[in-house]
CSV table of C-alpha atoms in Angstrom, one decimal:
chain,number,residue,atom,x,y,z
A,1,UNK,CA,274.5,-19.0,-10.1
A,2,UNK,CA,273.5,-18.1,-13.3
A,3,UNK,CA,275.4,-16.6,-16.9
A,4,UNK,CA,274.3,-13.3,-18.0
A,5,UNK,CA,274.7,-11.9,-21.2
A,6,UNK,CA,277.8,-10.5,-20.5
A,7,UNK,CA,279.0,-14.6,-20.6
A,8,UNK,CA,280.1,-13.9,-17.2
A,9,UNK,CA,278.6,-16.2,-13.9
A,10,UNK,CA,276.7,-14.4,-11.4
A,11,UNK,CA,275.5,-14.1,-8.2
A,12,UNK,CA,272.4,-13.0,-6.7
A,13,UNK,CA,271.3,-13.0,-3.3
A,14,UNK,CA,270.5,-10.4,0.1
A,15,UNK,CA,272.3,-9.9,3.3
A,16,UNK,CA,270.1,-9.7,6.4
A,17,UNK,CA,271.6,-7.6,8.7
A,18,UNK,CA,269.8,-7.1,12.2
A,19,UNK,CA,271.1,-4.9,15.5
A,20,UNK,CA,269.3,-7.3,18.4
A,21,UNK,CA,270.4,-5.1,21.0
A,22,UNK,CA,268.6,-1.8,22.3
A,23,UNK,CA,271.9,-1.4,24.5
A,24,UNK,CA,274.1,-1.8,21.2
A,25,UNK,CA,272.9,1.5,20.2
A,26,UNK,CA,273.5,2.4,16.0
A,27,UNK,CA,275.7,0.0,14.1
A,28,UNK,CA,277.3,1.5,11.3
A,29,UNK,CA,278.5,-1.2,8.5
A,30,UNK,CA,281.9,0.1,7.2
A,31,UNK,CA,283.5,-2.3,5.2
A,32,UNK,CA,281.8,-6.3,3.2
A,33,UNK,CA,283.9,-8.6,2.2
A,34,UNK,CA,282.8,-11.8,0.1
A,35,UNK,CA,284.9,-14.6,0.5
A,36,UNK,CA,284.3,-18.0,-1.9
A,37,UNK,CA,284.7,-21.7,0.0
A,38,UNK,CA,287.5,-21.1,2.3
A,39,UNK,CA,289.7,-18.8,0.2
A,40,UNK,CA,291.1,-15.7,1.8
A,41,UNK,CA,290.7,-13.3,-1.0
A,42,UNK,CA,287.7,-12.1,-1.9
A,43,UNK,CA,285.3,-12.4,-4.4
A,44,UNK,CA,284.2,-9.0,-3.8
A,45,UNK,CA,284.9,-6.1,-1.4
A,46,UNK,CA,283.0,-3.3,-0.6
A,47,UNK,CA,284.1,0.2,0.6
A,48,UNK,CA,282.4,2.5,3.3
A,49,UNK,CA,281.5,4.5,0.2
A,50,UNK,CA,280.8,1.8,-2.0
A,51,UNK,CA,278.3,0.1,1.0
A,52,UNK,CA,274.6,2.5,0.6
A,53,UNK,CA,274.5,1.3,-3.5
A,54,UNK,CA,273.8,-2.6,-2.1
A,55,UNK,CA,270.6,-1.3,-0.6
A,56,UNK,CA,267.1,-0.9,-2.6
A,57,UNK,CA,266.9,2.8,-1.3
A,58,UNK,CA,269.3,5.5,-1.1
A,59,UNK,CA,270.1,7.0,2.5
A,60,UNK,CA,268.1,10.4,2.7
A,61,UNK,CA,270.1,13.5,4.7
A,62,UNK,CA,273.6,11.6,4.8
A,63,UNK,CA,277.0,11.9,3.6
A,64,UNK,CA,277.0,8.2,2.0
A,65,UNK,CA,281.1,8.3,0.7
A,66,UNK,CA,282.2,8.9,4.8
A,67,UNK,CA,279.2,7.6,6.7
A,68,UNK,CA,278.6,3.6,5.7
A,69,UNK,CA,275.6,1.8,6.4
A,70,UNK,CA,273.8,2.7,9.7
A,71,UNK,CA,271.8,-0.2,11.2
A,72,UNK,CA,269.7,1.2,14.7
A,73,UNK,CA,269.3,-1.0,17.7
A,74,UNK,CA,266.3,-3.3,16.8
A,75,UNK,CA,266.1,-2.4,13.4
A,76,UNK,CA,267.4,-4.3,9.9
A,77,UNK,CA,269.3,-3.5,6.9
A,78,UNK,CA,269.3,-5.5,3.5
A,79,UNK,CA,271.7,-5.2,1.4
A,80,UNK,CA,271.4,-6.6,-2.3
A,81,UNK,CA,274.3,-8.3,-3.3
A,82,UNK,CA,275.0,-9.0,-7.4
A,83,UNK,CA,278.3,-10.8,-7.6
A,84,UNK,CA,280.1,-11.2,-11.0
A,85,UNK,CA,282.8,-14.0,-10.9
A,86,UNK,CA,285.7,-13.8,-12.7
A,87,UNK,CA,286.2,-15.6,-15.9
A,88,UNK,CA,288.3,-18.3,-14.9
A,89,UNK,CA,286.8,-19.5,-11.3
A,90,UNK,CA,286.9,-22.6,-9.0
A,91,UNK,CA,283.3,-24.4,-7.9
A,92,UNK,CA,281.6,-22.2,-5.2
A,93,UNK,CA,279.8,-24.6,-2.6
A,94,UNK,CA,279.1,-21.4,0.2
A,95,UNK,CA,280.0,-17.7,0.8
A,96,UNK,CA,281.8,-16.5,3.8
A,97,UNK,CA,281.3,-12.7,4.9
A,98,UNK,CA,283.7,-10.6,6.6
A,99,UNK,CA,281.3,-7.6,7.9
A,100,UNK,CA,283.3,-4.9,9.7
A,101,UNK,CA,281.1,-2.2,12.5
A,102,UNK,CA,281.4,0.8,13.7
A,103,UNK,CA,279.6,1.0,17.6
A,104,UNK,CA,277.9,4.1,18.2
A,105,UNK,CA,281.1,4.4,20.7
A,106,UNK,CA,283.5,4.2,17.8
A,107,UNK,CA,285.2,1.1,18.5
A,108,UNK,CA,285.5,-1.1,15.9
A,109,UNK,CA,283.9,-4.5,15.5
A,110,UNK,CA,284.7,-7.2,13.4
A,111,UNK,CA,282.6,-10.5,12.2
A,112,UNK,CA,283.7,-13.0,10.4
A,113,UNK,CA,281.7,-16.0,9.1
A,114,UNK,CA,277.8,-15.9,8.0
A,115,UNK,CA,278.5,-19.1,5.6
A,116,UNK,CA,275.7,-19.1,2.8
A,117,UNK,CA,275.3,-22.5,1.0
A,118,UNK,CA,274.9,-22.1,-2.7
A,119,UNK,CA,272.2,-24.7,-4.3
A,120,UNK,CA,274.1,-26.7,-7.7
A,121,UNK,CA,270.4,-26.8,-9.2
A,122,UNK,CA,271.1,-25.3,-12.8
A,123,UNK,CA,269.0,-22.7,-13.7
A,124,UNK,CA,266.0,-23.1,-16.1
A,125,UNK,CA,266.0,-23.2,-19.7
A,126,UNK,CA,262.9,-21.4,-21.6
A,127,UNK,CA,262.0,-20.5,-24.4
A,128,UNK,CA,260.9,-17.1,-25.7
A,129,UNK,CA,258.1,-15.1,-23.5
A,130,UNK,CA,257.2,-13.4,-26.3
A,131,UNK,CA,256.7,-13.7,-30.1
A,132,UNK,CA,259.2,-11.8,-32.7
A,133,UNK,CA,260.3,-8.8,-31.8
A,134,UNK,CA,262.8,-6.4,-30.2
A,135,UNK,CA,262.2,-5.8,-26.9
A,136,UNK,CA,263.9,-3.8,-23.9
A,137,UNK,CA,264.6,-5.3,-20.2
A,138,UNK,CA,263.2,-3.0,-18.0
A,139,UNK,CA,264.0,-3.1,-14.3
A,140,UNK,CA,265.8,-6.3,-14.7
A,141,UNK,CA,268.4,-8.7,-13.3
A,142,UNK,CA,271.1,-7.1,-11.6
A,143,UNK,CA,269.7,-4.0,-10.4
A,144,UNK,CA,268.8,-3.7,-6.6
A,145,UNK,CA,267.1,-0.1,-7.2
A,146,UNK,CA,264.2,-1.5,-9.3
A,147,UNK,CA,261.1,-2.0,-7.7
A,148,UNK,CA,261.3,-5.6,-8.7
A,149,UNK,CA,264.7,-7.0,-6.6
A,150,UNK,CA,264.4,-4.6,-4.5
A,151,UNK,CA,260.6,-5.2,-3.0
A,152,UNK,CA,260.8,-6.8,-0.1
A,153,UNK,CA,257.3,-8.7,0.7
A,154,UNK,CA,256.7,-9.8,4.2
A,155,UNK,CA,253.6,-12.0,4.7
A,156,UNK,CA,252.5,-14.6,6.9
A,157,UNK,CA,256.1,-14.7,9.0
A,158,UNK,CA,257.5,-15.4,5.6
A,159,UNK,CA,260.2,-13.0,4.4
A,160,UNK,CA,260.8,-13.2,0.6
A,161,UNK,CA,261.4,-11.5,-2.8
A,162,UNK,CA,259.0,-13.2,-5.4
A,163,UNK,CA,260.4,-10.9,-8.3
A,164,UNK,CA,264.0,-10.9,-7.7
A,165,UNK,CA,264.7,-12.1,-11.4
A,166,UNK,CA,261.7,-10.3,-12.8
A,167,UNK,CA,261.9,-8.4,-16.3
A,168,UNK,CA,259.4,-5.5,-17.4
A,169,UNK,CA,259.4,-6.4,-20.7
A,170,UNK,CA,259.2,-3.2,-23.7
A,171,UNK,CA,258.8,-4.0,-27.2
A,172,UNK,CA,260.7,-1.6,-29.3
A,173,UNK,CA,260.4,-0.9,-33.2
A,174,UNK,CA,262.9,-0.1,-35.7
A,175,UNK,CA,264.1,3.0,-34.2
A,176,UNK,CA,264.1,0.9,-30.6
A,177,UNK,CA,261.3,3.3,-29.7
A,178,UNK,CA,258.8,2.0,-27.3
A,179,UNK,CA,255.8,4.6,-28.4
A,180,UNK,CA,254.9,6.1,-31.1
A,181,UNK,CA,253.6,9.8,-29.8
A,182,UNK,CA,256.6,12.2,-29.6
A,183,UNK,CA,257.9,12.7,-25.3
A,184,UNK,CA,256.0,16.1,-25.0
A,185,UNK,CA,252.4,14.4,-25.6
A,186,UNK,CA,253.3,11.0,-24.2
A,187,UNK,CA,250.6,12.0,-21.3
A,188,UNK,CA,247.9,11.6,-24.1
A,189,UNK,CA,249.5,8.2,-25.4
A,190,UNK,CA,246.8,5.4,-25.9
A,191,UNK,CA,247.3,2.0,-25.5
A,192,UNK,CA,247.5,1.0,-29.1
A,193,UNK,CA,250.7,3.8,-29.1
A,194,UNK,CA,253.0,1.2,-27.4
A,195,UNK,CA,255.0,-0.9,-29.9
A,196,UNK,CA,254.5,-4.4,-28.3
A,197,UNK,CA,250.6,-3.8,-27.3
A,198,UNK,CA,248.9,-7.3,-28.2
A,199,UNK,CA,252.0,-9.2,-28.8
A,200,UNK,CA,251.1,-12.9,-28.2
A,201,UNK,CA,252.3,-13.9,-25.1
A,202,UNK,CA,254.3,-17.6,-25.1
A,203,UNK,CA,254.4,-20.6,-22.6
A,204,UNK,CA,258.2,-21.0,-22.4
A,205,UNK,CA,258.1,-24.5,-21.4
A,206,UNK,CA,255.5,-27.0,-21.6
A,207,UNK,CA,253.3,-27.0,-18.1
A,208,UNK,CA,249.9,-26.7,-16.6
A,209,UNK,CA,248.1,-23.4,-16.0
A,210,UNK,CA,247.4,-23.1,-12.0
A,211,UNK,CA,245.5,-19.5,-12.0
A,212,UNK,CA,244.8,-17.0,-14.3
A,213,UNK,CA,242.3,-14.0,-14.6
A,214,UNK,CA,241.0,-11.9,-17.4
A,215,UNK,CA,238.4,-9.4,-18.0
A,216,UNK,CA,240.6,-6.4,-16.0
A,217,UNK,CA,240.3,-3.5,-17.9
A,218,UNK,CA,243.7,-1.1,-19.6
A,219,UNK,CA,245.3,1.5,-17.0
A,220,UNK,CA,245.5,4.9,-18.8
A,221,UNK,CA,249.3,5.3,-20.1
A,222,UNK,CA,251.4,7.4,-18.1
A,223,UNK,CA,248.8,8.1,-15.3
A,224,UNK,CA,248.8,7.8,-11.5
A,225,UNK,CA,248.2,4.5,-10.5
A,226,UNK,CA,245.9,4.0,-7.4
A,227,UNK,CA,248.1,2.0,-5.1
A,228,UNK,CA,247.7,-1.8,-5.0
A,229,UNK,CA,244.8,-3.7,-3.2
A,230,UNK,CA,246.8,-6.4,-1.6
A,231,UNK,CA,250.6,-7.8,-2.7
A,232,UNK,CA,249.1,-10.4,-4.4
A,233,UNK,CA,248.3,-11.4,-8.0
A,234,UNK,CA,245.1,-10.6,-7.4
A,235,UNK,CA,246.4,-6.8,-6.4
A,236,UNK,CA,248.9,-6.7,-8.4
A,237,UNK,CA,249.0,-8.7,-12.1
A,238,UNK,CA,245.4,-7.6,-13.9
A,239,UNK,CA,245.1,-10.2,-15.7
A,240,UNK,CA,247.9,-12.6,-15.8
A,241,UNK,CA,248.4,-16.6,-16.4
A,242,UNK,CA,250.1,-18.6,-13.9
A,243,UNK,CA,252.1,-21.7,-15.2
A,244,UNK,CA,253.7,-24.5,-13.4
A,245,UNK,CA,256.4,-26.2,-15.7
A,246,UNK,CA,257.7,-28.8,-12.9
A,247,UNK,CA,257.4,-29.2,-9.2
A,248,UNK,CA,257.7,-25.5,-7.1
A,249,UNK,CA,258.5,-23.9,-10.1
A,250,UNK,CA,255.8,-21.4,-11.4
A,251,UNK,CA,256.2,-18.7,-14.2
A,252,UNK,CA,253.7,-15.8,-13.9
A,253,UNK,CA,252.7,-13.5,-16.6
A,254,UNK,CA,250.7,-9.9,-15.9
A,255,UNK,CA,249.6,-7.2,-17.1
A,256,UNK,CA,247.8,-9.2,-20.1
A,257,UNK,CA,244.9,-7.4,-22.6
A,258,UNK,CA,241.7,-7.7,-21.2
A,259,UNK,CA,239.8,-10.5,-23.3
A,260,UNK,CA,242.4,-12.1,-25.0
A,261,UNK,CA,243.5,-14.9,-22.3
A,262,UNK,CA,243.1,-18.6,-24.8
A,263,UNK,CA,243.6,-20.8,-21.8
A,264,UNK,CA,241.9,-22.1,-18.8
A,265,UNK,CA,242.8,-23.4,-15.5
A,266,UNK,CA,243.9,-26.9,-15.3
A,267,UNK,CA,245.2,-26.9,-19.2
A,268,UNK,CA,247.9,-28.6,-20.2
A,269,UNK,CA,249.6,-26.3,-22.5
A,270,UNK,CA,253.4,-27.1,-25.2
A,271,UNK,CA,256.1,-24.4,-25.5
A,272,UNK,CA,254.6,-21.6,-27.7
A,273,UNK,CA,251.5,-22.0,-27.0
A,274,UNK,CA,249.7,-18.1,-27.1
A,275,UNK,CA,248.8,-17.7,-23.2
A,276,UNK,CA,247.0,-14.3,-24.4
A,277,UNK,CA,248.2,-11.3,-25.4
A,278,UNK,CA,250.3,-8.0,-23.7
A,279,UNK,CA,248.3,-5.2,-22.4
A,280,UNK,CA,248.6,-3.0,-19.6
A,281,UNK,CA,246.2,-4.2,-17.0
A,282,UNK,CA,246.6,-4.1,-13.0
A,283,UNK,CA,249.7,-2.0,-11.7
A,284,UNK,CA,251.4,-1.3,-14.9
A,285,UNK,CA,252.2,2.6,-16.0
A,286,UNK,CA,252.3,1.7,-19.6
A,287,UNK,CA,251.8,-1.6,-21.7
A,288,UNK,CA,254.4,-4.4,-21.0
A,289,UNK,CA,254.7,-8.1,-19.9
A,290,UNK,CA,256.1,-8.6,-16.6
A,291,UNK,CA,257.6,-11.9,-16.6
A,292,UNK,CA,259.0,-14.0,-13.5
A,293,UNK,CA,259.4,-17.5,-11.7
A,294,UNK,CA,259.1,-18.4,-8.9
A,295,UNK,CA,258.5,-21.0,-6.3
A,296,UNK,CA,254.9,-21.0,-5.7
A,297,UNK,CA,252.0,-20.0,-7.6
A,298,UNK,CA,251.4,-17.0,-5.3
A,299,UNK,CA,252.9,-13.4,-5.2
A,300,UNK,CA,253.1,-13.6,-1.6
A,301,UNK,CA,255.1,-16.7,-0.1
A,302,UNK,CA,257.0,-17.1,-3.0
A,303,UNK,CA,261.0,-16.5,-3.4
A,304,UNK,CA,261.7,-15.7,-7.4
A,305,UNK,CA,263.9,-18.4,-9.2
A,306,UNK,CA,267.2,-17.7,-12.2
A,307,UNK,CA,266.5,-18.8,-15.3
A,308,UNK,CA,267.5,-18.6,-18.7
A,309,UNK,CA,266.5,-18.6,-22.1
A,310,UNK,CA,267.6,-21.0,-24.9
A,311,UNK,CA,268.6,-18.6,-27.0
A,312,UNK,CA,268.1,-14.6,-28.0
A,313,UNK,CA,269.9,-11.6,-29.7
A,314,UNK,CA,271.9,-9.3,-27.8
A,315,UNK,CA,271.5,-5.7,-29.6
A,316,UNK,CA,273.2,-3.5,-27.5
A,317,UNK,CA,271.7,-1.6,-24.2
A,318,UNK,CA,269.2,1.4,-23.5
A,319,UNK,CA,267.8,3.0,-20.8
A,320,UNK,CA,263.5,3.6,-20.7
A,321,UNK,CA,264.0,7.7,-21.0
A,322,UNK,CA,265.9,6.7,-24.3
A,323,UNK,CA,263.4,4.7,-25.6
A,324,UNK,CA,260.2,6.6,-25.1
A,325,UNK,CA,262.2,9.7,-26.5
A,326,UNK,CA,261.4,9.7,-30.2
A,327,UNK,CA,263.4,12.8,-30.8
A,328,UNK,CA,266.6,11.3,-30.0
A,329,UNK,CA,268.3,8.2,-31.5
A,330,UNK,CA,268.4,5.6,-29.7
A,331,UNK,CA,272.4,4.6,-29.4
A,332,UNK,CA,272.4,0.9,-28.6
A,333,UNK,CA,276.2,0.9,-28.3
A,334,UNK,CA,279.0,-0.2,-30.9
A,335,UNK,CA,279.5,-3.6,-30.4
A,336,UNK,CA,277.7,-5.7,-32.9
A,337,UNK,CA,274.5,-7.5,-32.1
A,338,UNK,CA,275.1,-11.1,-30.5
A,339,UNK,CA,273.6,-14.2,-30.8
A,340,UNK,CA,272.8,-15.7,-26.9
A,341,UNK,CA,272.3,-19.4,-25.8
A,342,UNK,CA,271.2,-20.2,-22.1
A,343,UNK,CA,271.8,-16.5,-20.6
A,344,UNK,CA,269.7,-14.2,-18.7
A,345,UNK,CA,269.6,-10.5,-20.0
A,346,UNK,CA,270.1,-8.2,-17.9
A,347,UNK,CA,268.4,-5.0,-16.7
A,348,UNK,CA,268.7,-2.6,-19.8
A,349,UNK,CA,269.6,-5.2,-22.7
A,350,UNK,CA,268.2,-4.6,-25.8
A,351,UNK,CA,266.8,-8.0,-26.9
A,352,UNK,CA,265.6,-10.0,-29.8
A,353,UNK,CA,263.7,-13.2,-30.0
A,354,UNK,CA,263.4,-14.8,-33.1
């Protein structure tokens, strides 16, 4: 469980849902239900219609407000499940599920159980990723349709989701434009055109560096990335840092400028200490930090940890076409900008760390 910057609790976690049976034929999920403890109303309920948003790809060729999920004998569905409690809520020790089917001969089928322990371990406090600045959370916390929650990495029998609280993160100027070259020549963007492009990059706790790797060279903005070598950090970050700040818990930083990596392997390194600087290396489209934790110091084998950070400003929200559009104002919204203690932004915050 961790507070967002909405000030509200959440809840983040997926629902494995397998058809064992080649005689069962298709499944279709109609109705979810998420119960808290052993209370009999819900935390959450979700429609037939309200069902194909939870998963990480939309159904192709499918009437999604009549039809549900469909789930084929032998095969899987994962749904991604962001649960924001209400205001005023009891302790939640486990979730129950209440999962009503469809059989492929229409009868209906009904389970009721699938109790899911929550862990009491408060998330982590950091400190800021990055130096001053305003910056946009890109494909952040919260939403199952970004390539970050919703990439599922299967590897050695192990099952996980190292970048399920992952943040792209954008750095925005004044205007809370990401780039300085107007939409219609953003193909022939350099580097150095990206507000945030060598930004020092921060150690948000103190800790020891476990891997890193530098000399990868910038990706051209905007351009067609070859796909990845392996789903590793290796494939993945460019060049990157790897930090552990206590035991299992590691926080990885990509994308970084070629050259400009000030640490080694083995160093001890203090809050806010430069790691190196933002760049656009590896599989990155345009210059940003990717920031995550997680449990190991791997990409692979690794299932991504909550966290939040000691404090930020909350400016308002933005999507990325608003930002890299320099014709447009950028609306951020009409509430006022807010100062945030130990919350995580979520996907589309505009931020500001002081």
């Amino acid at each position: 469980m961790v507070v967002g910057s909405d000030g509200l609790a959440h809840l983040a976690y997926e629902l494995h849902i397998t058809n064992f049976y080649q005689s069962t034929g298709t499944l279709v999920l109609k109705q979810l239900a998420v119960l808290a403890n052993d209370s009999a109303e819900p935390l959450a309920a979700f429609t037939t219609a309200q069902l194909p948003a939870l998963l990480a790809h939309p159904l192709q060729g499918r009437d999604t407000a009549t039809s549900g999920v469909p789930i084929e004998a032998g095969r899987r569905a994962v749904l991604f499940v962001w649960l924001t409690l209400p205001a005023q809520h009891a302790a939640v020790q486990h979730l129950r599920h209440q999962l009503v089917f469809e059989t492929s001969q229409g009868k209906r089928q009904v389970v009721d159980g699938v109790r899911t322990p929550l862990t009491t371990t408060a998330p982590l406090v950091l400190g800021p990723p990055l130096g001053k600045g305003v910056w946009l959370v890109h494909e952040g916390p919260g939403n199952p349709h970004t390539h970050h929650w919703g990439s599922v990495v299967v590897a050695n029998g192990q099952t996980t989701i190292p970048q399920r609280y992952a943040i792209d993160f954008f750095g925005l100027d004044a205007t809370r434009h990401a780039v300085k070259t107007e939409r219609s020549k953003l193909a022939e963007s350099a580097v150095a055109d990206w507000n945030g492009y060598g930004a020092p990059v921060l150690a948000v706790a103190d800790g020891v560096v476990r891997d890193l790797r530098d000399g990868e060279p910038n990706q051209v903005p905007l351009a067609p990335l070859p796909p990845p070598t392996a789903l590793t950090v290796r494939g993945l970050m460019g060049n990157f840092v790897v930090l552990e700040i206590a035991p299992h818990v590691f926080v990885q930083y990509a994308h970084l400028l070629s050259g400009s990596l000030s640490v080694k392997v083995g160093d001890r390194v203090r809050r806010g200490t430069v790691l190196g600087r933002l760049g656009q290396s590896g599989n990155a489209n345009a210059p940003h930090l990717h920031f995550q934790v997680a449990t190991a110091a791997t990409f692979e084998e690794s299932e991504g940890l909550p966290f939040v950070f000691q404090s930020f400003k909350h400016l308002g929200t933005a999507t990325i076409g608003e930002v890299l559009d320099r014709s447009v104002p950028v609306s951020l919204g009409t509430a006022p900008p807010q100062p945030k203690q130990h919350q995580l932004p979520l996907d589309g915050n505009v931020i500001e760390f002081k």
